[in-house]
PDB file of C-alpha atoms and ligand atoms in Angstrom:
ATOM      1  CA  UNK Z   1     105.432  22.415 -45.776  1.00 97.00           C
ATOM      2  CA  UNK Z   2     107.858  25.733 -45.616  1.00 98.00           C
ATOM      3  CA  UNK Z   3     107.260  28.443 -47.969  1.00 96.00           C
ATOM      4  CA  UNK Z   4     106.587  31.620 -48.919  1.00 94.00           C
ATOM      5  CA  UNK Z   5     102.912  32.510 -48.363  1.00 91.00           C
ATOM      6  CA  UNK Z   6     101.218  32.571 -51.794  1.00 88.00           C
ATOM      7  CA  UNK Z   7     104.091  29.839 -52.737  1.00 92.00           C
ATOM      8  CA  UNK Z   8     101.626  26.621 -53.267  1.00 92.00           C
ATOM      9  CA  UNK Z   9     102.629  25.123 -49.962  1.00 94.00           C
ATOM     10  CA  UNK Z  10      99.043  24.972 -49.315  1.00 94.00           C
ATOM     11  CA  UNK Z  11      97.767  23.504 -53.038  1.00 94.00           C
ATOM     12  CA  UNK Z  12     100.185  21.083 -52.129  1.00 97.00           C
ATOM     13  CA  UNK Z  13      99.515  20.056 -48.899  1.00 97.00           C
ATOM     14  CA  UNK Z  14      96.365  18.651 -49.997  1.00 97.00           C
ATOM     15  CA  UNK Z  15      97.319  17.002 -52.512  1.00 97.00           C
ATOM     16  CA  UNK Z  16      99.661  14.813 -50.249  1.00 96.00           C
ATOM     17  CA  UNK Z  17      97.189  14.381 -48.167  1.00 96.00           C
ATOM     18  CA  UNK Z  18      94.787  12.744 -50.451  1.00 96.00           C
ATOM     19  CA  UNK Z  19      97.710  10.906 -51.896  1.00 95.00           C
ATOM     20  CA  UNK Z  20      99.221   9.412 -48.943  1.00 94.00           C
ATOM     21  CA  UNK Z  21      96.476   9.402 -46.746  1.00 93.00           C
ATOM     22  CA  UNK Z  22      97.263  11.924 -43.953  1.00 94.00           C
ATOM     23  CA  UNK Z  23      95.665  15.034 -42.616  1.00 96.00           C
ATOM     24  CA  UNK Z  24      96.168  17.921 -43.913  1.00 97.00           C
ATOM     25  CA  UNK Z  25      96.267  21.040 -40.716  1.00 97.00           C
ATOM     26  CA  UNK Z  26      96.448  24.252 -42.128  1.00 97.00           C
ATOM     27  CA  UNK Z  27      96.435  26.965 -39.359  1.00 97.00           C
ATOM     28  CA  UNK Z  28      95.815  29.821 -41.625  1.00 95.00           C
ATOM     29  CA  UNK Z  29      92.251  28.167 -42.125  1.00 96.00           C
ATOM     30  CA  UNK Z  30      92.068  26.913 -38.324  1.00 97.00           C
ATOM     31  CA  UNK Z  31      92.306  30.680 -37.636  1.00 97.00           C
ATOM     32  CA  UNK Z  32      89.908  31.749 -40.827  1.00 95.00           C
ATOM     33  CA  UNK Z  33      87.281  28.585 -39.291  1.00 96.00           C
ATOM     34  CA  UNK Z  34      87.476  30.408 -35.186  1.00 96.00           C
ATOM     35  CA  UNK Z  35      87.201  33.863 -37.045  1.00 96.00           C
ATOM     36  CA  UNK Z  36      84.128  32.905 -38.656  1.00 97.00           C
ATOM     37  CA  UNK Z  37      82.385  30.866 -35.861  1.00 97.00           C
ATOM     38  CA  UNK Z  38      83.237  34.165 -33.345  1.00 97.00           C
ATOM     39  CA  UNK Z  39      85.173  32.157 -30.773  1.00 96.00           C
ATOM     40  CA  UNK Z  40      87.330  33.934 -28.750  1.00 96.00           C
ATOM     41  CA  UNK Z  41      90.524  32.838 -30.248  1.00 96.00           C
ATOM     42  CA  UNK Z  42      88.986  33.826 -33.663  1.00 96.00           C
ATOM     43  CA  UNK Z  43      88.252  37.462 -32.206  1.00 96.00           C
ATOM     44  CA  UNK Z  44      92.023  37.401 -30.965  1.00 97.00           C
ATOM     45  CA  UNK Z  45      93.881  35.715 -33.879  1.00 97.00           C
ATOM     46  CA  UNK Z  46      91.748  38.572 -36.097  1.00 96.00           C
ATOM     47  CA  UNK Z  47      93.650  41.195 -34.738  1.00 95.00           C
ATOM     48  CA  UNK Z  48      96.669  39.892 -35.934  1.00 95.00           C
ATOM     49  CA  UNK Z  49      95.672  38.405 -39.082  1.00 94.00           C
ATOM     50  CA  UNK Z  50      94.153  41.837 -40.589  1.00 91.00           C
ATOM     51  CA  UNK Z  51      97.427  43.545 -40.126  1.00 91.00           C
ATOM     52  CA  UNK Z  52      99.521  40.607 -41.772  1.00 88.00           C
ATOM     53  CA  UNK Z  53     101.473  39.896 -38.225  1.00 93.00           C
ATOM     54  CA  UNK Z  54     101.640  36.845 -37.009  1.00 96.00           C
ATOM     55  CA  UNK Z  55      99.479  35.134 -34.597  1.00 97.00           C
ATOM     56  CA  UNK Z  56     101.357  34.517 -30.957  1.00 98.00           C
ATOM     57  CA  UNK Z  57     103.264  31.227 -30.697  1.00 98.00           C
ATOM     58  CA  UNK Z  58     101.508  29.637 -27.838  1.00 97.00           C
ATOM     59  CA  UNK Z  59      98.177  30.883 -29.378  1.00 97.00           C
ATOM     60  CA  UNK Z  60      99.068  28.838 -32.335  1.00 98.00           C
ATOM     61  CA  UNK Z  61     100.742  25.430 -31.450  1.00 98.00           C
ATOM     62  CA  UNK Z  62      97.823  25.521 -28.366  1.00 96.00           C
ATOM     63  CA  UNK Z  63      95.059  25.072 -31.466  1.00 97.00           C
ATOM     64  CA  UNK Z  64      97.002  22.784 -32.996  1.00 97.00           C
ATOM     65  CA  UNK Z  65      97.320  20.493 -30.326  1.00 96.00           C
ATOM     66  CA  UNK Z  66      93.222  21.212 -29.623  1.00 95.00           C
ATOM     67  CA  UNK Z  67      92.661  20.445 -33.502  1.00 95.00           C
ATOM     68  CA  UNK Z  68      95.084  16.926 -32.927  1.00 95.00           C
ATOM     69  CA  UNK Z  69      93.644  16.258 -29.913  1.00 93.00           C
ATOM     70  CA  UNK Z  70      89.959  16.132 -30.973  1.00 92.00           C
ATOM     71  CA  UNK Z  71      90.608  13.899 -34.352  1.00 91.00           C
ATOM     72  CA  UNK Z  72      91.149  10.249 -34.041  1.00 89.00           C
ATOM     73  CA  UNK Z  73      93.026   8.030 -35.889  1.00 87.00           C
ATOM     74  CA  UNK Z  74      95.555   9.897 -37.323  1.00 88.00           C
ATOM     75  CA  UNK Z  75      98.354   7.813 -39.565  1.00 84.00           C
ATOM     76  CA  UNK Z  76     100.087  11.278 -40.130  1.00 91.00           C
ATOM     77  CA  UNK Z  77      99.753  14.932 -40.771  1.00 95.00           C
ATOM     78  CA  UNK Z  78     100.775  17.653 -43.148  1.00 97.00           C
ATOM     79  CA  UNK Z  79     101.455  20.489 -41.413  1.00 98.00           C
ATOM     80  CA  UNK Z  80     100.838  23.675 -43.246  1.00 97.00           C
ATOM     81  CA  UNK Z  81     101.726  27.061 -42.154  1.00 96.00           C
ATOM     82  CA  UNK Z  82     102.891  26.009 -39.320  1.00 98.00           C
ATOM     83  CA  UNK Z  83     105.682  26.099 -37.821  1.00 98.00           C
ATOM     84  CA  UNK Z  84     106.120  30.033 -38.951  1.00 98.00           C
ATOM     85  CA  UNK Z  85     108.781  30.874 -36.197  1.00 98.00           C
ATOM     86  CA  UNK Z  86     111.757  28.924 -34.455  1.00 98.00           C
ATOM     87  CA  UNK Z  87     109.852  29.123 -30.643  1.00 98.00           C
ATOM     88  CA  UNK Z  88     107.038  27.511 -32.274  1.00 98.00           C
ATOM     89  CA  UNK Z  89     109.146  24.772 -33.838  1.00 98.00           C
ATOM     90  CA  UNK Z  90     111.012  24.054 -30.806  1.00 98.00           C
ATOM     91  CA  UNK Z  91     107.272  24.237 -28.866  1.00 98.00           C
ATOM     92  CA  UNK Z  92     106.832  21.316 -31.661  1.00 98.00           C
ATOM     93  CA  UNK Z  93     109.836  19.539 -30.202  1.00 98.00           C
ATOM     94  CA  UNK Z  94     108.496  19.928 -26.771  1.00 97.00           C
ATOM     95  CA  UNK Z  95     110.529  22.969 -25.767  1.00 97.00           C
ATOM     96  CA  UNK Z  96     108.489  25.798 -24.314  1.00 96.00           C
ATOM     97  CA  UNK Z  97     105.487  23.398 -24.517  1.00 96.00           C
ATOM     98  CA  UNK Z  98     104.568  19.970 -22.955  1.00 96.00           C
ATOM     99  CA  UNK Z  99     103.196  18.235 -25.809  1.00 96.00           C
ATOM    100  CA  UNK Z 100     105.488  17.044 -28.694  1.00 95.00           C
ATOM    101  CA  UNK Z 101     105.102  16.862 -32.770  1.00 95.00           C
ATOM    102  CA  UNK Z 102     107.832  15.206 -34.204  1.00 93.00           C
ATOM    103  CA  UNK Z 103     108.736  16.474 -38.233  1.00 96.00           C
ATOM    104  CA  UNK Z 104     110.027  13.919 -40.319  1.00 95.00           C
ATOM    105  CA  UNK Z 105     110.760  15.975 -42.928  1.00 97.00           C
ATOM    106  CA  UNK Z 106     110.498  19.472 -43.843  1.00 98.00           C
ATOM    107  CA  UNK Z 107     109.404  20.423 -47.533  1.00 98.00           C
ATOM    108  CA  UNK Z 108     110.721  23.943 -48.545  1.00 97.00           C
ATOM    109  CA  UNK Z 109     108.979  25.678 -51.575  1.00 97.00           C
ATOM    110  CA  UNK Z 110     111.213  27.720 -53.046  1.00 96.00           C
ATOM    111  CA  UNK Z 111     109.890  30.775 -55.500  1.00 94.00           C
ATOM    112  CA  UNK Z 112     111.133  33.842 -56.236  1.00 90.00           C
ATOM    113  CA  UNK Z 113     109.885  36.862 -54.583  1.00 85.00           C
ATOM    114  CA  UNK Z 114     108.103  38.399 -58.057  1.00 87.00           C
ATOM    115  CA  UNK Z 115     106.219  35.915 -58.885  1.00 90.00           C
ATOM    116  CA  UNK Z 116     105.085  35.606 -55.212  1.00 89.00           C
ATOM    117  CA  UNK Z 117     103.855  38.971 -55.406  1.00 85.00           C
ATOM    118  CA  UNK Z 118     101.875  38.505 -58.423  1.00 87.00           C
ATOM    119  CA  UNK Z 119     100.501  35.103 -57.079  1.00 87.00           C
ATOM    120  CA  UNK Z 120      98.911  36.659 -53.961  1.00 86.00           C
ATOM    121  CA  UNK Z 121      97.931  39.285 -55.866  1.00 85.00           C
ATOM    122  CA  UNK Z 122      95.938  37.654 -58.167  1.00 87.00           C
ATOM    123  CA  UNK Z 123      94.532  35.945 -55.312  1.00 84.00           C
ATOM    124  CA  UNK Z 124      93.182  38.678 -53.775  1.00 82.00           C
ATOM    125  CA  UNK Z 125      91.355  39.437 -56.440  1.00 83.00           C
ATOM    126  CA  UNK Z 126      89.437  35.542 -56.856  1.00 87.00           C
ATOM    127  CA  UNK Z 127      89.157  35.155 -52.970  1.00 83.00           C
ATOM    128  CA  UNK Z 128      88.831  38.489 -51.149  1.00 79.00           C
ATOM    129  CA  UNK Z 129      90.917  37.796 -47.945  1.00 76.00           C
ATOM    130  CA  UNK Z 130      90.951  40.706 -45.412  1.00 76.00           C
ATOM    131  CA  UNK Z 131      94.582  39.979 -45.576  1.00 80.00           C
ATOM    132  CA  UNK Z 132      95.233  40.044 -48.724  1.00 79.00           C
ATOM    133  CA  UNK Z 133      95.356  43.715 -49.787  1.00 83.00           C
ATOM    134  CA  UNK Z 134      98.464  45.120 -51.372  1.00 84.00           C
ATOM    135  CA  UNK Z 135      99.765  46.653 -48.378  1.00 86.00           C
ATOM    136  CA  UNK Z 136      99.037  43.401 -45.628  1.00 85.00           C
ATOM    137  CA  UNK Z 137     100.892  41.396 -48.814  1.00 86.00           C
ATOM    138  CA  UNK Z 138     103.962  43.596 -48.455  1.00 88.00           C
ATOM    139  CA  UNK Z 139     103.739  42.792 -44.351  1.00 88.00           C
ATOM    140  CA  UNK Z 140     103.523  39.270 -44.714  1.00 88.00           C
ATOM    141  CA  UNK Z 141     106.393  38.879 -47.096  1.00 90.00           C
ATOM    142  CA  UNK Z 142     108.522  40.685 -44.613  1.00 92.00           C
ATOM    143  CA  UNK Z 143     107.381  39.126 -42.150  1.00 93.00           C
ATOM    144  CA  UNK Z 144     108.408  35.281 -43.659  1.00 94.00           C
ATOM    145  CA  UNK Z 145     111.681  36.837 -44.605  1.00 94.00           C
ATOM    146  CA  UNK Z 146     112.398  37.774 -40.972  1.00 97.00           C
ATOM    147  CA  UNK Z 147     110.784  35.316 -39.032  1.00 97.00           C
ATOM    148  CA  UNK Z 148     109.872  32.069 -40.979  1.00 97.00           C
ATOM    149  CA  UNK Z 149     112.779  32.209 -43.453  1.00 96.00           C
ATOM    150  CA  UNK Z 150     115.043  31.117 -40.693  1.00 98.00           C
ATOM    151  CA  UNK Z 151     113.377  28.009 -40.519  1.00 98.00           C
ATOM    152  CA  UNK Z 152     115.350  26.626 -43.879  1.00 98.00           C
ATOM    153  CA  UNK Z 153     118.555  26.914 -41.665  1.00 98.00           C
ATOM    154  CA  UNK Z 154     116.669  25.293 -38.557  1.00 98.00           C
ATOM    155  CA  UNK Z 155     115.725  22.066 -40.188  1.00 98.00           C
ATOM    156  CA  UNK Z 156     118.736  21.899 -42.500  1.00 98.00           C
ATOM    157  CA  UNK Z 157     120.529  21.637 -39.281  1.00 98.00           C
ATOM    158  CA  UNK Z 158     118.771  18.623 -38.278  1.00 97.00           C
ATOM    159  CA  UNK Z 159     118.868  17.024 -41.668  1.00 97.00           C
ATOM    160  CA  UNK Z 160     115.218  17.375 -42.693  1.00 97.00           C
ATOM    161  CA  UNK Z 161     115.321  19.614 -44.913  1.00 98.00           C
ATOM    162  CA  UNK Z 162     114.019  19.025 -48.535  1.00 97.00           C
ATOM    163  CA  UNK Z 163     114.484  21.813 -51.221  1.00 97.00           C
ATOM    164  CA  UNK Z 164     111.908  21.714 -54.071  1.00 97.00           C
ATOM    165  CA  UNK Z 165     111.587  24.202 -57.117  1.00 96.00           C
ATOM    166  CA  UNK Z 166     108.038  25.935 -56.734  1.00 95.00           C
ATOM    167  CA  UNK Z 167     108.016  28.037 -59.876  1.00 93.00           C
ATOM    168  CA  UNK Z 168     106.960  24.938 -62.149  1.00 90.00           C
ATOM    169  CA  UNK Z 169     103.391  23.610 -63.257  1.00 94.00           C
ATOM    170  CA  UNK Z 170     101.064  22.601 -60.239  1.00 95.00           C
ATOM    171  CA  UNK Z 171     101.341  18.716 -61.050  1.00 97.00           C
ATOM    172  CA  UNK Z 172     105.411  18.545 -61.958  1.00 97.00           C
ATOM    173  CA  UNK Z 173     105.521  20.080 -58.619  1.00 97.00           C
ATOM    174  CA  UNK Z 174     103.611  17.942 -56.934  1.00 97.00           C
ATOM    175  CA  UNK Z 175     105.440  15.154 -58.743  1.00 97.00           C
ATOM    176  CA  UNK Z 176     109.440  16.369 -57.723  1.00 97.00           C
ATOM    177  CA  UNK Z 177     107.377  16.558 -53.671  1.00 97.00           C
ATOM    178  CA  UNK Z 178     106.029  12.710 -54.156  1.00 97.00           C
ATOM    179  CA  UNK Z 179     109.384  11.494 -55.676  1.00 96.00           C
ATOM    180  CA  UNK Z 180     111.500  13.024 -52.588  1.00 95.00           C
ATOM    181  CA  UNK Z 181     109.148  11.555 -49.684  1.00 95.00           C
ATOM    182  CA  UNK Z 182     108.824   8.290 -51.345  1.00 95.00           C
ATOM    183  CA  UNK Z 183     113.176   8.275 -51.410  1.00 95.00           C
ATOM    184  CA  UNK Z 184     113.049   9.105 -48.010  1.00 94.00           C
ATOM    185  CA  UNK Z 185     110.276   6.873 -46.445  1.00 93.00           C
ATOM    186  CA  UNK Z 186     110.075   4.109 -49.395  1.00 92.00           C
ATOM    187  CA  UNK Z 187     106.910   2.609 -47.499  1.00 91.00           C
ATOM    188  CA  UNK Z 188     104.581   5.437 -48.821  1.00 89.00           C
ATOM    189  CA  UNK Z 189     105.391   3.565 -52.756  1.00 86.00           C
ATOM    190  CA  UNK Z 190     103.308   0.574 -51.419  1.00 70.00           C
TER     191      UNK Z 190
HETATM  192  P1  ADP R   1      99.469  32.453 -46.320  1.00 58.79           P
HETATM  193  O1  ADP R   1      98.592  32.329 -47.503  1.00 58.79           O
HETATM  194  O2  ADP R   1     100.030  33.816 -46.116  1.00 58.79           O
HETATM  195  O3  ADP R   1     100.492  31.371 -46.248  1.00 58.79           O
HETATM  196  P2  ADP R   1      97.770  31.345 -44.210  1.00 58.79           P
HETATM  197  O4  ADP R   1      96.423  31.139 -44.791  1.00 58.79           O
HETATM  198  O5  ADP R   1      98.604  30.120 -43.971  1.00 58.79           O
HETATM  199  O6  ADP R   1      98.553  32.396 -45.086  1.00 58.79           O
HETATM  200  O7  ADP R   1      97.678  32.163 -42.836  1.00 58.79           O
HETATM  201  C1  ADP R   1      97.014  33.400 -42.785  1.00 58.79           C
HETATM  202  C2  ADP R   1      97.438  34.176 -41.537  1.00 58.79           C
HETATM  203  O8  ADP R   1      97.148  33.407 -40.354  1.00 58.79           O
HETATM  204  C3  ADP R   1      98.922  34.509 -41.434  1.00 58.79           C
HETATM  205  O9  ADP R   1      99.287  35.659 -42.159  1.00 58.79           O
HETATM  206  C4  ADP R   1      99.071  34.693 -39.915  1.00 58.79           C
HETATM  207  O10 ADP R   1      98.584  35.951 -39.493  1.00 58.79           O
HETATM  208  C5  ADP R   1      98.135  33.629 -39.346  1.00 58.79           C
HETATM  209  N1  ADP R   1      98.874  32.376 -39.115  1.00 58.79           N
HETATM  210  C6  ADP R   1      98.728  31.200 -39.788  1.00 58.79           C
HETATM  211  N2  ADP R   1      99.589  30.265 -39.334  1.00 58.79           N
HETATM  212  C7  ADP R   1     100.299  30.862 -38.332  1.00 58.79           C
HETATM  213  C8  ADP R   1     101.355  30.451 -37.469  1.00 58.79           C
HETATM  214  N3  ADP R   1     101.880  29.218 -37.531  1.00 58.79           N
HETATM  215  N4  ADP R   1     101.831  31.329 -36.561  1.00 58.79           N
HETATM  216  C9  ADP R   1     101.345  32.561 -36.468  1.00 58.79           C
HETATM  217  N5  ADP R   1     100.362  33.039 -37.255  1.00 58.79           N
HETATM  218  C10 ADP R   1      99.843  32.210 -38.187  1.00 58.79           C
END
């Protein structure tokens, strides 16, 4: 899932997950679980988080692969939040790592910038995120403009790319997502 943060990529995610049976990794909460438990990646990935940069690439795709490694079973995954940069989508395709997480397809949320900020900020007010004050919202809009943004170009490249409209109701959303995967991997209509 590729998207803005505060665009529903993450709503989303599990609802696909239920749906189709996959797991849903979300390494914003990977990070928020560490933080919380004091590990040592928590204590390092908080540094980062409370400023609204982004956590380092190997940092990231290494508790990924930790997170995979430790579940059994898997039929599939939804990845979301992750990748965020190109290094740590070619790490995903083994380059500048040496394990390998193939995408099938990439869904892109597209919303407009606007409503994005009024999404996160009324966020902010139900959840309380450290990261989620006015200024750390301006920083991480920036920063997916600059650094995740190029992503959409990325996976267009390879042909992956799926564009869906984010700025409708929660389930016609989630409807225009399910009616895309199913005409690209018609097994997941059984
Ligand atoms: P959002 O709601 O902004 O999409 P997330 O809950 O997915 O946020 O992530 C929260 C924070 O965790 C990010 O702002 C970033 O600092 C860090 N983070 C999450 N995923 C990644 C990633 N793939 N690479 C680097 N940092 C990440």
């Amino acid at each position: 899932m590729l998207g803005a943060p505060g665009s529903g990529k993450g709503t989303q995610a599990k609802r696909l997950a239920e749906k189709f049976n996959f797991t849903h990794i979300s390494t914003g909460d990977l990070f928020r679980q560490n933080i919380s438990a004091g590990t040592p990646l928590g204590v390092e990935a908080k540094s980062y988080i409370d400023h609204g940069q982004l956590c380092p690439d190997s940092l990231t795709i290494n508790m990924l692969h930790d997170f995979l490694s430790r579940k059994e079973g898997i039929v599939g995954c939804i990845l979301d939040g992750v990748p965020r940069t190109t290094v740590q989508a070619d790490m995903l395709e083994g380059r500048g790592h040496d394990k390998q997480l193939p995408i099938s397809v990439v869904i892109n949320l597209n919303v407009d910038s606007d409503e994005i900020s009024r999404r996160m900020l009324k966020r902010a007010e139900i959840e309380k995120r450290s990261d989620d004050t006015p200024e750390v919202i301006q920083q991480r809009i920036a920063n997916y403009l600059a650094q995740t943004k190029p992503l959409e170009e990325y996976y267009a490249q390879r042909g992956v790319l799926c564009h869906i409209n984010g700025m409708g109701s929660m389930d016609d959303i989630f409807d225009d997502i399910c009616r895309e995967l199913v005409a690209r991997f018609p097994e997941l209509a059984l």
